[in-house]
Coordinates of N, CA and C in Angstrom, one line a residue:
X1449 N 57.2 -22.2 -0.3 CA 56.2 -22.3 0.5 C 54.8 -22.0 0.4
X1450 N 53.9 -23.1 0.6 CA 52.6 -23.0 0.5 C 52.0 -22.6 1.8
X1451 N 51.2 -21.5 1.5 CA 50.2 -21.0 2.3 C 49.5 -22.0 3.1
X1452 N 49.4 -21.7 4.6 CA 48.5 -22.5 5.5 C 46.9 -21.9 5.1
X1453 N 46.1 -22.6 5.1 CA 44.8 -22.2 4.9 C 44.1 -21.9 6.4
X1454 N 43.7 -20.8 6.4 CA 43.2 -20.0 7.6 C 41.8 -20.2 7.5
X1455 N 41.0 -20.7 6.8 CA 39.6 -20.4 6.9 C 38.9 -21.3 7.9
X1456 N 37.9 -20.4 8.5 CA 37.4 -21.3 9.8 C 38.2 -21.2 11.1
X1457 N 39.2 -20.7 10.9 CA 40.4 -20.4 12.1 C 39.6 -19.8 13.5
X1458 N 39.6 -20.0 14.6 CA 39.1 -19.4 15.5 C 39.6 -18.0 16.0
X1459 N 39.0 -17.3 16.0 CA 39.6 -16.1 16.6 C 38.8 -15.2 17.6
X1460 N 39.6 -15.0 18.8 CA 38.8 -14.4 19.9 C 39.1 -13.0 20.0
X1461 N 38.1 -12.0 20.2 CA 38.4 -10.5 20.1 C 38.2 -10.4 22.1
X1462 N 38.9 -9.5 22.4 CA 38.9 -8.8 23.7 C 38.8 -7.7 23.7
X1463 N 37.8 -6.8 24.2 CA 37.7 -5.5 23.8 C 36.4 -4.9 24.5
X1464 N 36.7 -4.0 25.6 CA 35.7 -3.7 26.4 C 34.5 -2.5 25.4
X1465 N 34.8 -2.2 24.6 CA 34.0 -1.1 23.7 C 33.0 -2.0 23.0
X1466 N 31.6 -1.9 23.3 CA 30.9 -3.2 22.4 C 30.7 -2.4 20.7
X1467 N 30.6 -1.4 20.4 CA 30.8 -1.3 18.9 C 32.1 -1.7 18.3
X1468 N 33.2 -1.4 18.9 CA 34.2 -2.1 18.2 C 34.5 -3.6 18.2
X1469 N 33.7 -4.2 19.4 CA 33.8 -5.6 19.0 C 32.5 -6.1 17.9
X1470 N 31.9 -5.5 17.9 CA 30.7 -5.4 16.8 C 31.5 -5.4 15.6
X1471 N 32.1 -4.7 15.2 CA 32.5 -4.0 14.0 C 33.7 -5.1 14.0
X1472 N 34.7 -5.7 14.8 CA 35.5 -6.8 14.4 C 34.9 -8.1 14.2
X1473 N 34.0 -8.4 15.1 CA 33.5 -9.6 14.9 C 32.7 -9.6 13.2
X1474 N 32.0 -8.5 12.9 CA 31.4 -8.5 11.5 C 32.7 -8.5 10.3
X1475 N 33.8 -7.9 10.7 CA 35.0 -8.1 9.7 C 35.3 -9.7 9.8
X1476 N 35.5 -10.1 10.7 CA 36.3 -11.4 11.0 C 35.4 -12.4 10.2
X1477 N 34.1 -12.5 10.6 CA 33.1 -13.4 10.1 C 32.8 -13.4 8.4
X1478 N 33.0 -11.8 7.8 CA 33.3 -11.8 6.2 C 34.1 -12.6 5.5
X1479 N 35.2 -12.6 6.8 CA 36.5 -13.3 6.0 C 36.8 -14.8 6.1
X1480 N 35.3 -15.4 7.0 CA 35.4 -16.7 7.3 C 36.0 -17.4 8.3
X1481 N 36.2 -16.4 9.4 CA 36.8 -17.0 10.6 C 35.6 -17.3 11.5
X1482 N 36.0 -18.2 12.3 CA 34.9 -18.5 13.1 C 35.4 -17.7 14.6
X1483 N 34.3 -16.9 15.2 CA 34.7 -16.0 16.1 C 33.8 -15.4 17.2
X1484 N 34.5 -15.3 18.4 CA 33.8 -14.8 19.6 C 34.3 -13.5 20.0
X1485 N 33.6 -13.0 20.9 CA 34.1 -11.9 21.7 C 33.9 -12.1 23.4
X1486 N 35.0 -11.4 24.1 CA 34.5 -10.9 25.5 C 34.9 -9.4 25.6
X1487 N 33.9 -9.1 26.5 CA 34.0 -7.9 27.1 C 35.1 -7.1 28.0
X1488 N 35.7 -8.2 28.5 CA 37.0 -7.9 29.4 C 37.9 -8.6 29.4
X1489 N 39.1 -8.3 29.8 CA 40.5 -9.2 30.1 C 39.7 -10.5 30.7
X1490 N 39.2 -10.5 32.1 CA 38.8 -11.5 32.9 C 37.9 -12.3 32.1
X1491 N 37.0 -11.8 31.1 CA 36.1 -12.7 30.8 C 36.7 -13.2 29.5
X1492 N 37.9 -12.7 28.8 CA 38.6 -13.3 27.9 C 39.2 -14.5 28.5
X1493 N 40.0 -14.5 29.6 CA 40.6 -15.6 30.1 C 39.8 -16.5 30.5
X1494 N 38.7 -16.3 31.2 CA 37.7 -17.4 31.4 C 37.5 -18.2 30.1
X1495 N 36.8 -17.6 29.2 CA 36.7 -18.0 27.7 C 38.0 -19.0 27.2
X1496 N 38.9 -18.4 27.3 CA 40.1 -19.1 26.7 C 40.2 -20.7 27.9
X1497 N 40.2 -20.3 29.1 CA 40.3 -21.6 30.0 C 39.1 -22.5 29.6
X1498 N 37.8 -22.1 29.5 CA 36.8 -23.2 29.1 C 37.0 -24.0 27.8
X1499 N 37.5 -22.9 26.8 CA 37.7 -23.5 25.6 C 38.9 -24.9 26.0
X1500 N 40.0 -24.5 26.6 CA 41.2 -25.6 26.9 C 40.2 -26.8 27.5
X1501 N 39.2 -26.5 28.5 CA 38.7 -27.5 29.2 C 38.1 -28.7 27.9
X1502 N 37.6 -27.8 26.9 CA 36.9 -28.3 26.1 C 37.5 -29.1 24.9
X1503 N 38.7 -29.0 24.8 CA 39.6 -29.1 23.9 C 39.5 -28.5 22.6
X1504 N 38.9 -27.1 22.8 CA 38.7 -26.3 21.6 C 39.8 -25.4 21.3
X1505 N 40.4 -25.3 20.0 CA 41.8 -24.5 19.9 C 41.2 -23.1 19.6
X1506 N 42.1 -22.2 19.9 CA 41.6 -20.6 19.7 C 43.1 -20.5 18.9
X1507 N 43.0 -19.9 17.5 CA 44.0 -19.9 16.8 C 44.7 -18.6 16.9
X1508 N 43.9 -17.3 17.2 CA 44.3 -15.9 17.2 C 43.4 -15.3 18.4
X1509 N 44.1 -14.1 19.0 CA 43.6 -13.1 20.1 C 43.7 -12.0 19.4
X1510 N 42.7 -10.9 19.4 CA 42.8 -9.7 19.1 C 42.4 -8.6 20.5
X1511 N 43.4 -8.4 20.8 CA 43.4 -7.9 22.1 C 43.3 -6.1 22.6
X1512 N 42.3 -5.6 22.7 CA 42.3 -4.2 23.0 C 43.4 -3.8 24.1
X1513 N 44.3 -2.8 24.2 CA 45.2 -2.1 25.3 C 44.2 -1.7 26.2
X1514 N 43.3 -0.6 25.8 CA 43.0 0.2 26.8 C 41.6 -0.5 27.5
X1515 N 41.5 -0.8 28.8 CA 40.4 -1.6 29.1 C 40.1 -1.4 30.5
X1516 N 39.2 -1.1 31.3 CA 39.3 -1.1 32.6 C 39.5 -2.4 33.2
X1517 N 40.1 -2.5 34.6 CA 40.3 -3.8 35.2 C 41.6 -4.3 34.7
X1518 N 41.6 -5.3 34.1 CA 43.0 -5.7 33.6 C 42.9 -5.3 32.1
X1519 N 44.0 -4.5 31.9 CA 44.4 -3.8 30.4 C 45.0 -5.1 29.5
X1520 N 45.5 -4.4 28.5 CA 45.9 -5.5 27.3 C 47.0 -6.1 27.7
X1521 N 47.9 -5.2 28.7 CA 49.2 -5.8 29.1 C 48.9 -6.9 29.8
X1522 N 48.2 -6.6 30.8 CA 47.8 -7.6 31.9 C 47.2 -8.9 31.3
X1523 N 46.5 -8.7 30.5 CA 45.9 -10.0 29.9 C 46.9 -11.0 28.7
X1524 N 47.7 -9.8 28.3 CA 48.9 -10.6 27.6 C 49.8 -11.1 28.3
X1525 N 49.8 -10.9 29.7 CA 51.3 -11.8 30.6 C 50.3 -12.9 30.9
X1526 N 49.2 -12.6 31.4 CA 48.2 -14.1 32.1 C 48.3 -15.1 30.8
X1527 N 48.2 -14.6 29.6 CA 48.2 -15.7 28.5 C 49.6 -16.0 28.4
X1528 N 50.6 -15.5 28.1 CA 51.8 -15.8 28.3 C 52.4 -16.8 29.4
X1529 N 51.8 -16.8 30.6 CA 52.3 -17.3 31.8 C 51.4 -18.7 32.1
X1530 N 50.3 -18.8 30.9 CA 49.9 -20.3 31.0 C 50.2 -21.0 29.6
X1531 N 51.0 -22.0 30.2 CA 51.3 -23.2 28.8 C 50.3 -23.4 28.3
X1532 N 49.0 -23.6 28.4 CA 48.2 -24.0 27.2 C 47.7 -23.0 26.5
X1533 N 48.0 -21.7 26.9 CA 47.6 -20.7 25.7 C 48.8 -19.7 25.3
X1534 N 50.1 -20.1 25.7 CA 51.0 -19.1 25.3 C 51.6 -19.1 24.3
X1535 N 51.1 -20.3 23.1 CA 51.4 -20.1 21.6 C 50.4 -19.9 21.1
X1536 N 49.7 -19.1 21.3 CA 48.2 -18.6 20.8 C 48.9 -16.9 20.3
X1537 N 48.8 -16.8 19.0 CA 49.3 -15.4 18.7 C 48.5 -14.3 19.3
X1538 N 48.9 -13.4 19.7 CA 47.8 -12.2 20.6 C 48.3 -10.9 19.3
X1539 N 47.5 -10.2 18.6 CA 47.1 -9.1 17.8 C 47.0 -8.1 18.9
X1540 N 47.9 -6.9 19.1 CA 47.5 -6.0 20.2 C 46.6 -4.8 19.2
X1541 N 45.9 -4.2 19.8 CA 44.8 -3.0 18.9 C 45.0 -1.8 20.3
X1542 N 45.5 -1.0 19.6 CA 45.8 0.4 20.9 C 45.0 1.8 20.2
X1543 N 44.4 2.5 20.8 CA 44.0 3.7 20.2 C 45.0 4.7 20.6
X1544 N 45.9 4.3 21.1 CA 46.9 5.2 21.8 C 48.4 4.8 20.9
X1545 N 49.5 5.7 20.8 CA 50.5 5.0 20.3 C 51.4 5.1 21.3
X1546 N 51.2 5.3 22.7 CA 52.0 5.3 23.6 C 52.5 4.0 24.3
X1547 N 52.1 3.0 23.8 CA 52.4 1.5 24.6 C 53.7 1.2 24.0
X1548 N 54.4 0.7 25.1 CA 56.0 0.1 24.6 C 55.7 -1.1 24.1
X1549 N 55.5 -0.9 22.8 CA 55.0 -2.2 22.1 C 56.2 -3.2 22.0
X1550 N 57.5 -2.6 21.9 CA 58.7 -3.6 21.8 C 59.1 -4.2 23.3
X1551 N 58.6 -3.8 24.4 CA 58.8 -4.6 25.7 C 58.2 -5.7 25.9
X1552 N 56.6 -5.2 25.3 CA 55.5 -6.1 25.2 C 55.7 -7.5 24.3
X1553 N 56.5 -7.4 23.1 CA 56.6 -8.1 22.0 C 57.7 -9.2 22.9
X1554 N 58.8 -8.5 24.0 CA 59.4 -9.6 24.4 C 59.3 -10.0 25.5
X1555 N 58.5 -9.4 26.5 CA 57.8 -9.9 27.6 C 56.4 -10.8 27.5
X1556 N 55.7 -10.5 26.9 CA 54.4 -11.4 26.7 C 54.2 -12.0 25.1
X1557 N 55.2 -11.9 24.2 CA 55.1 -12.4 22.9 C 53.9 -12.0 22.0
X1558 N 53.5 -10.7 22.2 CA 52.8 -10.0 21.3 C 53.3 -10.3 19.9
X1559 N 52.4 -10.6 19.1 CA 52.9 -10.7 17.3 C 52.7 -9.7 16.4
X1560 N 51.6 -9.0 17.2 CA 51.6 -7.7 16.4 C 50.9 -6.4 16.9
X1561 N 51.0 -5.2 16.4 CA 50.5 -4.1 17.4 C 49.9 -3.3 16.2
X1562 N 48.4 -3.2 16.0 CA 47.7 -2.1 15.1 C 47.1 -1.0 16.2
X1563 N 47.4 0.3 15.7 CA 46.4 1.6 16.2 C 45.3 1.5 15.2
X1564 N 44.2 1.8 16.4 CA 42.8 1.9 15.9 C 42.6 2.8 15.2
X1565 N 41.7 3.3 14.5 CA 40.9 2.5 14.0 C 41.9 1.4 12.5
X1566 N 42.0 0.6 12.8 CA 43.1 -0.7 12.1 C 42.3 -0.7 10.2
X1567 N 42.7 -0.6 9.3 CA 42.0 -0.8 8.1 C 42.0 -2.1 7.8
X1568 N 40.8 -2.3 7.4 CA 40.4 -3.8 7.0 C 41.8 -4.8 6.5
X1569 N 42.1 -3.9 5.4 CA 42.8 -5.0 4.7 C 44.4 -5.4 5.5
X1570 N 44.9 -4.4 6.4 CA 45.9 -4.2 7.5 C 45.6 -5.3 8.4
X1571 N 44.2 -5.4 9.0 CA 43.9 -6.3 9.8 C 43.7 -7.7 9.3
X1572 N 43.3 -7.8 8.2 CA 43.2 -9.3 7.7 C 44.5 -9.6 7.6
X1573 N 45.6 -9.2 6.6 CA 46.8 -9.8 6.5 C 47.4 -9.8 8.2
X1574 N 47.4 -9.1 8.8 CA 48.0 -9.5 10.2 C 47.7 -10.7 10.9
X1575 N 46.1 -10.8 11.2 CA 45.5 -12.0 11.9 C 46.0 -13.4 10.9
X1576 N 45.9 -13.0 9.5 CA 46.4 -14.7 8.8 C 47.9 -14.8 8.8
X1577 N 48.8 -13.7 8.9 CA 50.0 -13.9 8.7 C 50.3 -14.3 10.1
X1578 N 49.5 -14.1 11.5 CA 49.8 -14.7 12.8 C 49.3 -16.0 12.8
X1579 N 48.2 -16.5 12.2 CA 47.7 -17.8 12.4 C 48.7 -18.5 11.6
X1580 N 49.1 -18.1 10.4 CA 49.7 -19.1 9.3 C 51.4 -19.3 10.5
X1581 N 51.8 -18.2 10.7 CA 53.1 -18.2 11.3 C 53.2 -19.4 12.4
X1582 N 52.3 -19.2 13.7 CA 52.1 -20.2 14.6 C 51.8 -21.6 13.9
X1583 N 51.1 -21.6 12.9 CA 50.5 -23.1 12.7 C 52.1 -23.7 11.8
X1584 N 52.9 -22.8 11.3 CA 54.1 -23.4 10.9 C 55.0 -23.5 11.8
X1585 N 55.3 -23.1 12.7 CA 56.0 -23.1 14.1 C 55.5 -24.5 14.7
X1586 N 54.4 -24.9 14.1 CA 53.9 -26.0 15.1 C 54.1 -26.2 16.7
X1587 N 53.8 -25.3 17.1 CA 53.8 -25.2 18.6 C 52.4 -25.2 19.4
X1588 N 51.4 -24.9 18.5 CA 50.1 -25.0 18.5 C 49.6 -26.7 18.9
X1589 N 49.0 -26.7 19.5 CA 48.4 -28.5 19.5 C 47.1 -28.4 18.5
X1590 N 46.9 -29.4 17.6 CA 45.9 -29.3 16.8 C 44.9 -30.2 17.1
X1591 N 43.4 -29.5 17.1 CA 42.4 -30.6 17.9 C 41.4 -31.0 16.5
X1592 N 40.9 -31.9 16.6 CA 40.0 -32.6 15.7 C 38.3 -31.4 16.0
X1593 N 38.1 -30.7 14.6 CA 36.6 -30.3 15.2 C 35.5 -31.3 14.9
X1594 N 34.7 -31.2 15.7 CA 33.6 -32.2 15.9 C 32.5 -31.4 15.4

């Protein structure tokens, strides 16, 4: 099995904590991902909607669980319910280990769950694996990068 090249893959970080967002963006950029961040679930969903309108693909979403307004489960549910977005792999980050992750995998298609702070190597491996798996399943539309 030939590994799928994920260089330049687009990753969206949705996290209400500005420090966490910046750390994640820095890490993702250092690994050659094309990344963006949203400070809330609503902003993240608006970003994804706009990306769809522009024909831009998002290859992976890193989603914080504990956020005011829409929490990670609410955002994951909205993503799973939108046929344009439901094939995008979602990696859930939590600072607490109380989340019923098994239930969310079944209900909303979460592909991985990491407890914060996630070690760099684990985060990188998880994101690469999620993108490769999604691409190999071929369920994701591929857009030509302009």
